[in-house]
XYZ file of C-alpha atoms in Angstrom:
358
model
C -33.927 0.225 -8.654
C -30.243 -0.038 -9.580
C -27.643 2.314 -8.110
C -23.982 2.645 -9.070
C -21.225 3.809 -6.704
C -17.572 4.110 -7.787
C -14.707 2.603 -5.778
C -11.388 0.898 -6.562
C -9.468 -2.320 -5.967
C -5.785 -2.703 -5.082
C -3.812 -4.754 -7.627
C -0.198 -4.955 -6.514
C 0.468 -1.330 -5.584
C -1.947 0.223 -8.092
C -5.589 1.141 -7.621
C -7.957 -0.005 -10.376
C -11.421 1.657 -10.666
C -14.348 -0.610 -9.795
C -18.058 0.102 -10.197
C -20.334 -1.156 -7.412
C -23.800 -1.804 -8.867
C -26.569 -2.547 -6.368
C -30.037 -3.803 -7.264
C -32.775 -4.208 -4.635
C -35.882 -6.041 -5.882
C -38.798 -7.986 -4.491
C -38.227 -11.663 -3.805
C -36.886 -13.997 -1.148
C -34.619 -11.912 1.166
C -31.012 -12.658 0.276
C -27.733 -10.915 -0.497
C -25.621 -11.982 -3.464
C -22.232 -10.415 -4.239
C -20.834 -11.249 -7.679
C -17.748 -10.137 -9.627
C -14.958 -12.466 -8.423
C -14.995 -11.437 -4.716
C -12.686 -13.124 -2.223
C -13.713 -14.301 1.249
C -13.247 -10.844 2.827
C -15.548 -9.242 0.246
C -18.091 -12.062 0.611
C -18.195 -11.530 4.387
C -18.989 -7.838 3.838
C -22.720 -8.615 3.908
C -22.581 -9.305 7.657
C -20.546 -6.182 8.439
C -22.769 -4.007 6.263
C -26.017 -5.393 7.680
C -24.939 -4.636 11.241
C -23.496 -1.210 10.309
C -26.734 -0.150 8.556
C -28.858 -1.134 11.543
C -26.474 0.491 14.040
C -26.626 3.734 12.026
C -30.403 3.991 12.410
C -31.420 2.659 8.987
C -33.465 -0.396 8.065
C -32.005 -3.459 6.414
C -34.248 -4.108 3.375
C -36.012 -7.477 3.585
C -35.722 -7.969 -0.178
C -33.418 -9.582 -2.685
C -30.155 -7.625 -2.946
C -27.695 -8.185 -5.780
C -24.290 -6.491 -5.700
C -22.147 -6.568 -8.840
C -18.486 -5.527 -8.720
C -17.503 -4.539 -12.253
C -15.393 -5.379 -14.177
C -16.392 -8.975 -13.521
C -13.064 -10.503 -14.607
C -11.009 -8.557 -12.026
C -10.419 -10.299 -8.711
C -11.625 -8.228 -5.738
C -10.121 -8.543 -2.264
C -10.211 -6.740 1.067
C -12.760 -4.671 2.921
C -12.425 -1.418 0.963
C -15.783 -2.017 -0.801
C -17.906 -1.948 2.390
C -18.783 1.752 2.367
C -19.658 1.822 -1.343
C -21.873 -1.276 -1.028
C -23.650 0.120 2.043
C -24.368 3.452 0.330
C -25.602 1.593 -2.746
C -28.005 -0.514 -0.666
C -29.395 2.540 1.125
C -29.886 4.411 -2.162
C -31.409 1.436 -3.999
C -33.848 0.790 -1.146
C -35.035 4.418 -1.103
C -33.539 5.336 2.284
C -31.018 7.779 0.810
C -31.107 10.290 -2.048
C -27.908 11.025 -3.985
C -27.908 14.827 -4.217
C -24.167 15.570 -4.198
C -23.611 14.323 -7.765
C -21.378 11.356 -8.672
C -20.143 9.526 -5.586
C -17.098 7.342 -4.945
C -16.363 5.673 -1.619
C -13.535 3.716 -0.014
C -13.560 2.258 3.479
C -14.265 -0.740 5.662
C -17.265 -0.671 7.991
C -17.264 -1.803 11.605
C -20.342 -3.384 13.154
C -21.293 -0.121 14.888
C -21.143 1.914 11.655
C -17.679 3.434 11.985
C -15.567 3.764 8.826
C -12.152 2.150 9.150
C -9.096 2.869 7.038
C -7.855 0.171 4.672
C -4.326 -0.716 3.506
C -3.435 1.228 0.374
C -5.903 4.070 0.853
C -3.669 6.409 -1.182
C -3.258 4.247 -4.341
C -6.929 3.276 -4.031
C -8.023 6.912 -4.009
C -5.702 8.219 -6.738
C -7.529 6.723 -9.787
C -10.855 8.070 -8.485
C -9.432 11.528 -7.843
C -7.567 11.632 -11.172
C -10.592 10.716 -13.285
C -12.808 13.301 -11.538
C -15.282 10.775 -10.115
C -17.138 13.479 -8.171
C -17.131 13.446 -4.382
C -14.752 10.808 -3.029
C -15.524 9.636 0.521
C -12.483 8.394 2.436
C -11.912 7.234 6.037
C -10.871 10.019 8.358
C -7.603 8.210 9.088
C -6.759 7.716 5.395
C -3.418 8.835 3.971
C -2.999 12.612 4.266
C -1.863 12.979 0.661
C -5.213 11.657 -0.615
C -7.212 13.837 1.759
C -5.658 17.071 0.468
C -7.434 16.762 -2.889
C -10.397 19.110 -3.383
C -12.796 16.251 -4.206
C -11.834 14.164 -1.157
C -14.112 14.185 1.887
C -13.237 12.380 5.090
C -15.902 10.580 7.073
C -15.928 8.789 10.415
C -19.252 6.945 10.266
C -21.797 5.639 7.782
C -24.323 8.223 9.002
C -21.877 11.039 8.243
C -21.317 9.647 4.761
C -25.075 9.543 4.119
C -25.388 13.178 5.235
C -22.751 14.241 2.709
C -24.320 12.250 -0.124
C -27.727 13.799 0.595
C -26.229 17.285 0.721
C -27.178 17.831 4.371
C -23.606 18.186 5.585
C -20.183 18.974 4.178
C -17.268 17.014 5.577
C -14.128 18.893 6.455
C -11.098 18.470 4.222
C -7.651 17.795 5.582
C -4.789 20.223 5.466
C -1.513 19.057 4.051
C 0.602 17.220 6.563
C 3.100 15.514 4.318
C 5.951 16.264 6.696
C 4.388 14.278 9.536
C 6.759 11.822 11.125
C 9.880 13.583 9.897
C 12.844 12.842 12.126
C 16.593 13.068 12.290
C 17.286 9.360 11.784
C 16.468 6.761 9.195
C 13.803 4.124 9.790
C 14.502 0.448 9.033
C 11.243 -1.427 8.420
C 9.517 1.071 10.718
C 12.161 1.099 13.506
C 14.388 4.135 14.141
C 18.094 3.679 13.408
C 20.606 6.251 14.666
C 23.485 5.728 12.219
C 25.188 8.635 10.469
C 28.074 8.465 8.014
C 29.800 11.419 9.685
C 30.019 9.520 12.981
C 32.095 6.693 11.517
C 35.822 6.748 12.332
C 38.278 4.808 10.182
C 37.450 2.661 7.162
C 38.203 5.486 4.664
C 38.120 3.119 1.659
C 34.721 1.747 2.643
C 33.319 5.243 3.282
C 34.531 6.405 -0.145
C 32.902 3.348 -1.737
C 29.637 4.227 0.021
C 29.711 7.790 -1.329
C 30.397 6.567 -4.866
C 27.538 4.076 -4.597
C 25.184 6.790 -3.300
C 26.168 9.212 -6.081
C 25.781 6.762 -8.959
C 23.186 4.501 -7.290
C 25.513 1.546 -7.839
C 25.064 -1.832 -6.104
C 27.709 -2.449 -3.473
C 29.146 -5.492 -1.689
C 30.909 -4.936 1.648
C 33.045 -7.959 2.528
C 35.210 -8.493 5.586
C 35.641 -10.426 8.837
C 33.092 -10.104 11.663
C 33.202 -6.945 13.746
C 34.662 -4.480 11.225
C 31.389 -2.525 10.887
C 29.934 -3.802 7.617
C 26.309 -3.625 8.780
C 26.799 -0.201 10.345
C 28.366 1.137 7.150
C 25.512 -0.217 5.046
C 22.890 1.446 7.245
C 24.874 4.706 7.293
C 24.629 4.838 3.498
C 20.943 5.727 3.837
C 21.837 9.093 5.353
C 23.981 9.933 2.318
C 21.101 9.486 -0.110
C 19.392 12.733 -1.196
C 15.800 13.585 -0.270
C 13.065 12.580 -2.678
C 11.695 15.178 -5.100
C 7.985 15.819 -5.631
C 7.226 13.055 -8.145
C 9.385 10.519 -6.307
C 7.748 11.427 -2.997
C 4.283 10.794 -4.415
C 5.363 7.471 -5.915
C 7.030 6.243 -2.728
C 4.098 7.432 -0.604
C 1.677 5.380 -2.715
C 3.878 2.287 -2.391
C 4.228 2.774 1.371
C 0.471 3.168 1.735
C -0.118 -0.066 -0.192
C 2.196 -1.863 2.210
C 0.814 -0.239 5.354
C 3.981 1.783 6.029
C 2.250 5.174 6.313
C 4.306 6.236 9.349
C 7.538 6.573 7.366
C 9.105 9.956 6.607
C 7.730 10.884 3.151
C 10.723 13.041 2.230
C 13.345 10.336 2.747
C 14.083 7.240 0.641
C 12.763 3.998 2.159
C 15.135 1.619 3.926
C 14.539 -2.146 4.096
C 16.674 -4.809 5.825
C 15.014 -8.230 5.384
C 16.143 -11.355 7.243
C 18.291 -13.862 5.359
C 15.549 -16.545 5.324
C 13.760 -14.427 2.684
C 12.067 -16.342 -0.152
C 11.949 -15.412 -3.831
C 8.357 -14.189 -3.466
C 9.340 -12.179 -0.403
C 12.169 -10.467 -2.282
C 10.736 -9.670 -5.719
C 7.041 -10.359 -5.065
C 4.595 -13.102 -5.969
C 2.115 -15.369 -4.227
C -1.560 -15.939 -5.065
C -2.317 -12.181 -5.013
C 0.910 -11.075 -6.742
C 1.993 -9.241 -3.597
C 5.000 -6.877 -3.882
C 8.294 -7.917 -2.298
C 11.101 -6.165 -0.466
C 12.586 -4.835 -3.711
C 9.388 -2.894 -4.395
C 9.032 -1.678 -0.800
C 12.582 -0.281 -1.134
C 11.857 1.453 -4.473
C 13.802 4.738 -4.777
C 15.553 3.807 -1.529
C 18.014 1.350 -0.008
C 17.743 -2.440 0.268
C 20.316 -4.007 2.604
C 21.034 -7.736 2.301
C 23.006 -8.354 5.487
C 25.036 -11.584 5.624
C 24.423 -12.293 1.943
C 26.141 -15.667 2.201
C 23.204 -16.930 4.296
C 20.606 -16.140 1.597
C 19.305 -18.920 -0.629
C 20.868 -19.040 -4.067
C 17.550 -18.975 -5.938
C 16.561 -15.858 -3.998
C 19.694 -13.994 -5.069
C 19.443 -15.247 -8.659
C 15.950 -13.708 -8.871
C 17.529 -10.238 -8.516
C 19.391 -10.376 -11.830
C 16.771 -8.978 -14.198
C 15.030 -6.595 -11.729
C 18.348 -4.933 -10.862
C 19.117 -4.411 -14.550
C 15.664 -3.119 -15.572
C 14.457 -1.441 -12.376
C 11.065 -3.178 -12.571
C 9.625 -6.575 -11.643
C 7.242 -8.320 -14.059
C 5.146 -10.979 -12.315
C 3.194 -13.234 -14.668
C 0.706 -15.903 -13.645
C -1.973 -17.780 -15.572
C -4.253 -15.095 -16.966
C -2.731 -12.313 -14.843
C 0.316 -10.099 -14.921
C 1.493 -7.089 -12.962
C 4.501 -4.779 -13.254
C 5.994 -3.534 -9.988
C 8.678 -0.846 -9.549
C 12.020 -2.060 -8.224
C 14.587 0.721 -8.677
C 16.259 0.207 -5.311
C 19.917 0.630 -4.416
C 21.045 -2.801 -3.193
C 23.900 -3.082 -0.679
C 25.058 -6.489 0.562
C 27.396 -7.406 3.397
C 29.122 -10.727 3.925
C 32.015 -12.616 5.433
C 34.807 -13.955 3.198
C 33.879 -17.538 4.166
C 31.347 -19.463 6.228
C 33.349 -19.180 9.459
C 34.162 -15.532 8.752
C 37.826 -15.945 9.625
C 39.439 -16.542 6.207
C 43.116 -15.449 6.263
C 42.802 -14.381 9.917
């Protein structure tokens, strides 16, 4: 018997629908997962086997084939665990799908608990938008995804089975999009108490900050050490307006993909990377085409402190993204477009020693 459960895979910051097809037949007991899985997906068989047994079900001593379609899309992470486990239980006759079409996202622990996964919001959005039926999500998933009518939050595999069989209805979350809202900005997750109104002196620099915030213009603050360049750059974040509805949803999805769910959803993001940043760390790249700091700061502020210490090739990589507001990463057979409309502010000394003309 073949069973199909919908789920999704995270590509960059975007969730792509994936169909989990499970076939349980007679033969030598074995589990085979196909469809370009990475090591984390391949190891799911051990987590799922233990979770099924810990939840009071029987692991079928038959040949199990799991296909992750489309086959040409690389799959990574543990977000497929719950869908695969439900597919195995349904294909082996231990569970009946009564609640209609089912989609599931979540990683399973060995005792059957459902863990949240990075990017739960962008993973859930394509399933919720295409009306994939009941979408099962971890209880600790992003609040914005849980507020949808089709979303159901689950804590364990047993609870998920009860919902699929129509024996229980999981509670839905109430909107809590203002959670974590504070008075100060957050730099890479750390609170920063800098406000433009608290700055005394430097009227020319403050005016330049306001102009940059109004027109979203890149800005370079240059001067000797100790004049407050870094403080001024961080204070600019407080002058930026709150995000509107569409921008808030976009930034929330990006933050969820990066694991920054604790940030204030109403405020623009603020990123201050160290000067040893690589090209891939700034604009994105790597084997999985991972987003960089420019994408994490989308619709917000990216501060390049001590810009003279950055590598030249890293700074040169900003030319096109700053002009177009997007980053196009292309590799052999793969390409991804990432948002990069961040306001970039750099600070630096006039020379290497910082004491030019002083």
